[in-house]
Amino acid sequence: MNNCTSSFCCALFLLLGVLTTSCQSEPGAKLNFVVCLGQSNMAGRGTFLESDTTGTSNPKVLLWNDTGSWEPAVSPYNQYSNIRKDISMQEIGPSEGMGDILASHYDSIGLLVNAKGGSSILEWKKGGDYYDQTLLRVKEAMQKGQLIGMVWHQGESDRKRAAEYNELLAQLIADFRSDVG
């Protein structure tokens, strides 16, 4: 992640032992969940296949919805984002495949996807709308689930900001860690 001039930058952060801890849920335990953030790639710009929109991709994968509860995941996974662009722009993104992988290690897994195509990491700074709106959703979900990590996937908006990108990303990580404990 030393160079953000490629077609996309991807950083995995706050993944707190997701695949190294015991993954079996205890009775009455909260659902483990991961937050998925970033710009268009995370929002989902891959083309749908008919099978992608006909039901859940995996019955063990749940999405945090807009009514404050978990529901079976159906594409597009960014459909409940409170910062997204028009729903017609939301298609397949990396959260679908990641959900399937995590579901193979957990009884079930929740995903809270909150991405905005075309956004810059500068728009995700603490105190900004994207950060604050996402933090609201995360704190709501934490009442009904156990946050185990966050995934950040950034696209091309910051390709000319490579020199400062790592510092901005480190601050974003530190801010979320502080705000969600």
mmCIF file of C-alpha atoms in Angstrom:
data_model
loop_
_atom_site.group_PDB
_atom_site.id
_atom_site.type_symbol
_atom_site.label_atom_id
_atom_site.label_comp_id
_atom_site.label_asym_id
_atom_site.label_seq_id
_atom_site.Cartn_x
_atom_site.Cartn_y
_atom_site.Cartn_z
ATOM 1 C CA MET A 1 0.000 0.000 0.000
ATOM 2 C CA ASN A 2 2.925 2.280 -0.643
ATOM 3 C CA ASN A 3 1.551 3.500 -3.943
ATOM 4 C CA CYS A 4 -2.032 4.559 -4.641
ATOM 5 C CA THR A 5 -1.578 5.328 -8.321
ATOM 6 C CA SER A 6 -2.957 1.988 -9.491
ATOM 7 C CA SER A 7 -6.595 1.664 -10.544
ATOM 8 C CA PHE A 8 -7.613 1.065 -6.948
ATOM 9 C CA CYS A 9 -6.243 1.150 -3.453
ATOM 10 C CA CYS A 10 -7.382 -1.380 -0.938
ATOM 11 C CA ALA A 11 -6.701 -1.466 2.761
ATOM 12 C CA LEU A 12 -7.942 -3.962 5.271
ATOM 13 C CA PHE A 13 -8.105 -2.544 8.735
ATOM 14 C CA LEU A 14 -9.415 -3.265 12.174
ATOM 15 C CA LEU A 15 -9.925 -6.922 11.277
ATOM 16 C CA LEU A 16 -9.479 -7.985 14.865
ATOM 17 C CA GLY A 17 -8.528 -11.619 14.592
ATOM 18 C CA VAL A 18 -11.510 -12.507 12.429
ATOM 19 C CA LEU A 19 -9.989 -15.713 11.142
ATOM 20 C CA THR A 20 -7.761 -16.506 14.096
ATOM 21 C CA THR A 21 -10.248 -16.632 16.939
ATOM 22 C CA SER A 22 -12.844 -19.238 17.726
ATOM 23 C CA CYS A 23 -15.704 -18.688 15.339
ATOM 24 C CA GLN A 24 -18.453 -20.755 16.897
ATOM 25 C CA SER A 25 -21.166 -18.655 18.489
ATOM 26 C CA GLU A 26 -22.197 -19.281 22.056
ATOM 27 C CA PRO A 27 -25.935 -19.483 22.718
ATOM 28 C CA GLY A 28 -27.337 -15.965 23.069
ATOM 29 C CA ALA A 29 -24.157 -14.379 21.658
ATOM 30 C CA LYS A 30 -24.460 -11.294 19.474
ATOM 31 C CA LEU A 31 -23.976 -11.642 15.737
ATOM 32 C CA ASN A 32 -20.398 -10.904 14.660
ATOM 33 C CA PHE A 33 -20.276 -8.235 11.970
ATOM 34 C CA VAL A 34 -17.864 -6.366 9.709
ATOM 35 C CA VAL A 35 -18.251 -2.814 8.384
ATOM 36 C CA CYS A 36 -17.439 -2.272 4.691
ATOM 37 C CA LEU A 37 -16.472 1.287 3.693
ATOM 38 C CA GLY A 38 -15.020 3.118 0.726
ATOM 39 C CA GLN A 39 -15.938 4.407 -2.673
ATOM 40 C CA SER A 40 -17.367 2.922 -5.876
ATOM 41 C CA ASN A 41 -15.611 -0.435 -5.736
ATOM 42 C CA MET A 42 -17.003 -1.105 -2.255
ATOM 43 C CA ALA A 43 -20.380 0.349 -3.206
ATOM 44 C CA GLY A 44 -20.481 -2.215 -5.988
ATOM 45 C CA ARG A 45 -19.956 -1.447 -9.630
ATOM 46 C CA GLY A 46 -19.543 -5.001 -10.909
ATOM 47 C CA THR A 47 -22.237 -6.167 -13.310
ATOM 48 C CA PHE A 48 -25.077 -8.229 -11.871
ATOM 49 C CA LEU A 49 -25.810 -11.698 -13.109
ATOM 50 C CA GLU A 50 -29.431 -12.814 -12.919
ATOM 51 C CA SER A 51 -28.529 -15.152 -10.055
ATOM 52 C CA ASP A 52 -27.142 -12.217 -8.041
ATOM 53 C CA THR A 53 -30.567 -10.643 -7.599
ATOM 54 C CA THR A 54 -32.825 -13.644 -7.067
ATOM 55 C CA GLY A 55 -32.168 -14.315 -3.391
ATOM 56 C CA THR A 56 -29.515 -14.529 -0.756
ATOM 57 C CA SER A 57 -26.047 -15.375 -1.896
ATOM 58 C CA ASN A 58 -25.455 -17.272 1.331
ATOM 59 C CA PRO A 59 -28.053 -17.843 4.073
ATOM 60 C CA LYS A 60 -25.350 -17.344 6.729
ATOM 61 C CA VAL A 61 -24.658 -13.764 5.546
ATOM 62 C CA LEU A 62 -26.835 -10.956 6.917
ATOM 63 C CA LEU A 63 -27.040 -7.238 6.079
ATOM 64 C CA TRP A 64 -27.672 -4.356 8.460
ATOM 65 C CA ASN A 65 -30.742 -2.694 6.945
ATOM 66 C CA ASP A 66 -32.293 0.763 7.162
ATOM 67 C CA THR A 67 -34.748 -0.190 9.919
ATOM 68 C CA GLY A 68 -32.098 -1.152 12.466
ATOM 69 C CA SER A 69 -32.056 -4.918 12.122
ATOM 70 C CA TRP A 70 -30.257 -7.783 10.419
ATOM 71 C CA GLU A 71 -31.798 -9.424 7.358
ATOM 72 C CA PRO A 72 -30.695 -12.049 4.832
ATOM 73 C CA ALA A 73 -28.153 -10.514 2.461
ATOM 74 C CA VAL A 74 -29.454 -9.843 -1.029
ATOM 75 C CA SER A 75 -27.542 -7.869 -3.641
ATOM 76 C CA PRO A 76 -26.841 -5.042 -3.885
ATOM 77 C CA TYR A 77 -25.149 -5.100 -0.483
ATOM 78 C CA ASN A 78 -24.798 -1.289 -0.438
ATOM 79 C CA GLN A 79 -28.554 -0.807 -0.774
ATOM 80 C CA TYR A 80 -28.995 0.433 2.813
ATOM 81 C CA SER A 81 -26.059 2.832 2.869
ATOM 82 C CA ASN A 82 -27.142 6.214 4.196
ATOM 83 C CA ILE A 83 -24.588 7.982 1.974
ATOM 84 C CA ARG A 84 -24.828 6.016 -1.302
ATOM 85 C CA LYS A 85 -25.597 7.279 -4.758
ATOM 86 C CA ASP A 86 -28.791 6.271 -6.578
ATOM 87 C CA ILE A 87 -29.815 2.650 -6.009
ATOM 88 C CA SER A 88 -29.547 1.958 -9.754
ATOM 89 C CA MET A 89 -25.767 2.414 -9.453
ATOM 90 C CA GLN A 90 -25.369 -0.212 -6.717
ATOM 91 C CA GLU A 91 -24.297 -3.612 -8.035
ATOM 92 C CA ILE A 92 -21.763 -6.293 -7.043
ATOM 93 C CA GLY A 93 -18.826 -5.346 -4.826
ATOM 94 C CA PRO A 94 -16.179 -7.076 -2.721
ATOM 95 C CA SER A 95 -18.457 -7.387 0.306
ATOM 96 C CA GLU A 96 -20.388 -10.217 -1.361
ATOM 97 C CA GLY A 97 -17.354 -12.462 -1.722
ATOM 98 C CA MET A 98 -15.962 -11.441 1.646
ATOM 99 C CA GLY A 99 -19.284 -12.324 3.289
ATOM 100 C CA ASP A 100 -19.129 -15.808 1.790
ATOM 101 C CA ILE A 101 -15.564 -16.312 2.995
ATOM 102 C CA LEU A 102 -16.351 -15.124 6.533
ATOM 103 C CA ALA A 103 -19.515 -17.247 6.615
ATOM 104 C CA SER A 104 -17.342 -20.317 6.131
ATOM 105 C CA HIS A 105 -15.647 -19.468 9.456
ATOM 106 C CA TYR A 106 -18.682 -18.334 11.475
ATOM 107 C CA ASP A 107 -22.130 -19.707 12.260
ATOM 108 C CA SER A 108 -23.366 -16.506 10.602
ATOM 109 C CA ILE A 109 -21.839 -13.126 9.791
ATOM 110 C CA GLY A 110 -23.268 -9.648 9.476
ATOM 111 C CA LEU A 111 -22.160 -6.988 7.027
ATOM 112 C CA LEU A 112 -22.822 -3.285 7.342
ATOM 113 C CA VAL A 113 -21.965 -1.757 3.973
ATOM 114 C CA ASN A 114 -21.774 2.040 3.814
ATOM 115 C CA ALA A 115 -19.952 3.210 0.721
ATOM 116 C CA LYS A 116 -20.166 6.174 -1.642
ATOM 117 C CA GLY A 117 -18.873 6.072 -5.196
ATOM 118 C CA GLY A 118 -16.504 8.863 -6.139
ATOM 119 C CA SER A 119 -15.719 9.817 -2.553
ATOM 120 C CA SER A 120 -12.243 10.849 -1.502
ATOM 121 C CA ILE A 121 -10.617 9.777 1.741
ATOM 122 C CA LEU A 122 -10.727 13.496 2.626
ATOM 123 C CA GLU A 123 -14.535 13.236 2.706
ATOM 124 C CA TRP A 124 -14.243 10.405 5.240
ATOM 125 C CA LYS A 125 -12.434 12.460 7.869
ATOM 126 C CA LYS A 126 -13.859 12.432 11.385
ATOM 127 C CA GLY A 127 -16.498 15.147 11.667
ATOM 128 C CA GLY A 128 -17.423 14.900 7.993
ATOM 129 C CA ASP A 129 -20.789 13.630 6.756
ATOM 130 C CA TYR A 130 -19.587 10.238 5.495
ATOM 131 C CA TYR A 131 -17.722 9.451 8.685
ATOM 132 C CA ASP A 132 -20.486 10.677 10.975
ATOM 133 C CA GLN A 133 -23.314 8.980 9.053
ATOM 134 C CA THR A 134 -21.395 5.705 8.978
ATOM 135 C CA LEU A 135 -20.565 5.946 12.679
ATOM 136 C CA LEU A 136 -24.285 6.358 13.451
ATOM 137 C CA ARG A 137 -25.087 3.111 11.644
ATOM 138 C CA VAL A 138 -22.159 1.272 13.245
ATOM 139 C CA LYS A 139 -23.181 2.291 16.758
ATOM 140 C CA GLU A 140 -26.781 1.182 16.069
ATOM 141 C CA ALA A 141 -25.559 -2.187 14.787
ATOM 142 C CA MET A 142 -23.287 -2.599 17.813
ATOM 143 C CA GLN A 143 -26.414 -2.739 19.971
ATOM 144 C CA LYS A 144 -27.434 -5.932 18.147
ATOM 145 C CA GLY A 145 -24.074 -7.292 17.065
ATOM 146 C CA GLN A 146 -20.390 -7.562 17.898
ATOM 147 C CA LEU A 147 -18.142 -5.484 15.638
ATOM 148 C CA ILE A 148 -15.133 -7.603 14.683
ATOM 149 C CA GLY A 149 -13.605 -5.498 11.939
ATOM 150 C CA MET A 150 -13.800 -2.966 9.166
ATOM 151 C CA VAL A 151 -12.751 -3.153 5.540
ATOM 152 C CA TRP A 152 -11.825 -0.062 3.549
ATOM 153 C CA HIS A 153 -11.707 -0.197 -0.257
ATOM 154 C CA GLN A 154 -10.791 2.987 -2.027
ATOM 155 C CA GLY A 155 -10.927 3.532 -5.749
ATOM 156 C CA GLU A 156 -9.404 6.162 -7.988
ATOM 157 C CA SER A 157 -10.437 9.411 -6.317
ATOM 158 C CA ASP A 158 -7.184 9.627 -4.390
ATOM 159 C CA ARG A 159 -4.772 8.426 -7.080
ATOM 160 C CA LYS A 160 -3.096 11.859 -7.156
ATOM 161 C CA ARG A 161 -2.867 11.976 -3.357
ATOM 162 C CA ALA A 162 -0.507 9.001 -2.951
ATOM 163 C CA ALA A 163 2.055 10.908 -0.912
ATOM 164 C CA GLU A 164 -0.386 11.698 1.892
ATOM 165 C CA TYR A 165 -2.795 8.785 1.501
ATOM 166 C CA ASN A 166 -1.160 6.464 4.044
ATOM 167 C CA GLU A 167 -1.220 9.195 6.677
ATOM 168 C CA LEU A 168 -4.900 9.948 5.975
ATOM 169 C CA LEU A 169 -5.767 6.258 6.114
ATOM 170 C CA ALA A 170 -3.869 5.818 9.393
ATOM 171 C CA GLN A 171 -5.871 8.703 10.878
ATOM 172 C CA LEU A 172 -9.166 7.223 9.631
ATOM 173 C CA ILE A 173 -8.268 3.911 11.264
ATOM 174 C CA ALA A 174 -7.292 5.602 14.523
ATOM 175 C CA ASP A 175 -10.508 7.643 14.582
ATOM 176 C CA PHE A 176 -12.782 4.655 14.021
ATOM 177 C CA ARG A 177 -10.895 2.583 16.591
ATOM 178 C CA SER A 178 -11.303 5.360 19.125
ATOM 179 C CA ASP A 179 -14.982 5.968 18.360
ATOM 180 C CA VAL A 180 -16.091 2.316 18.414
ATOM 181 C CA GLY A 181 -13.802 1.120 21.183
#
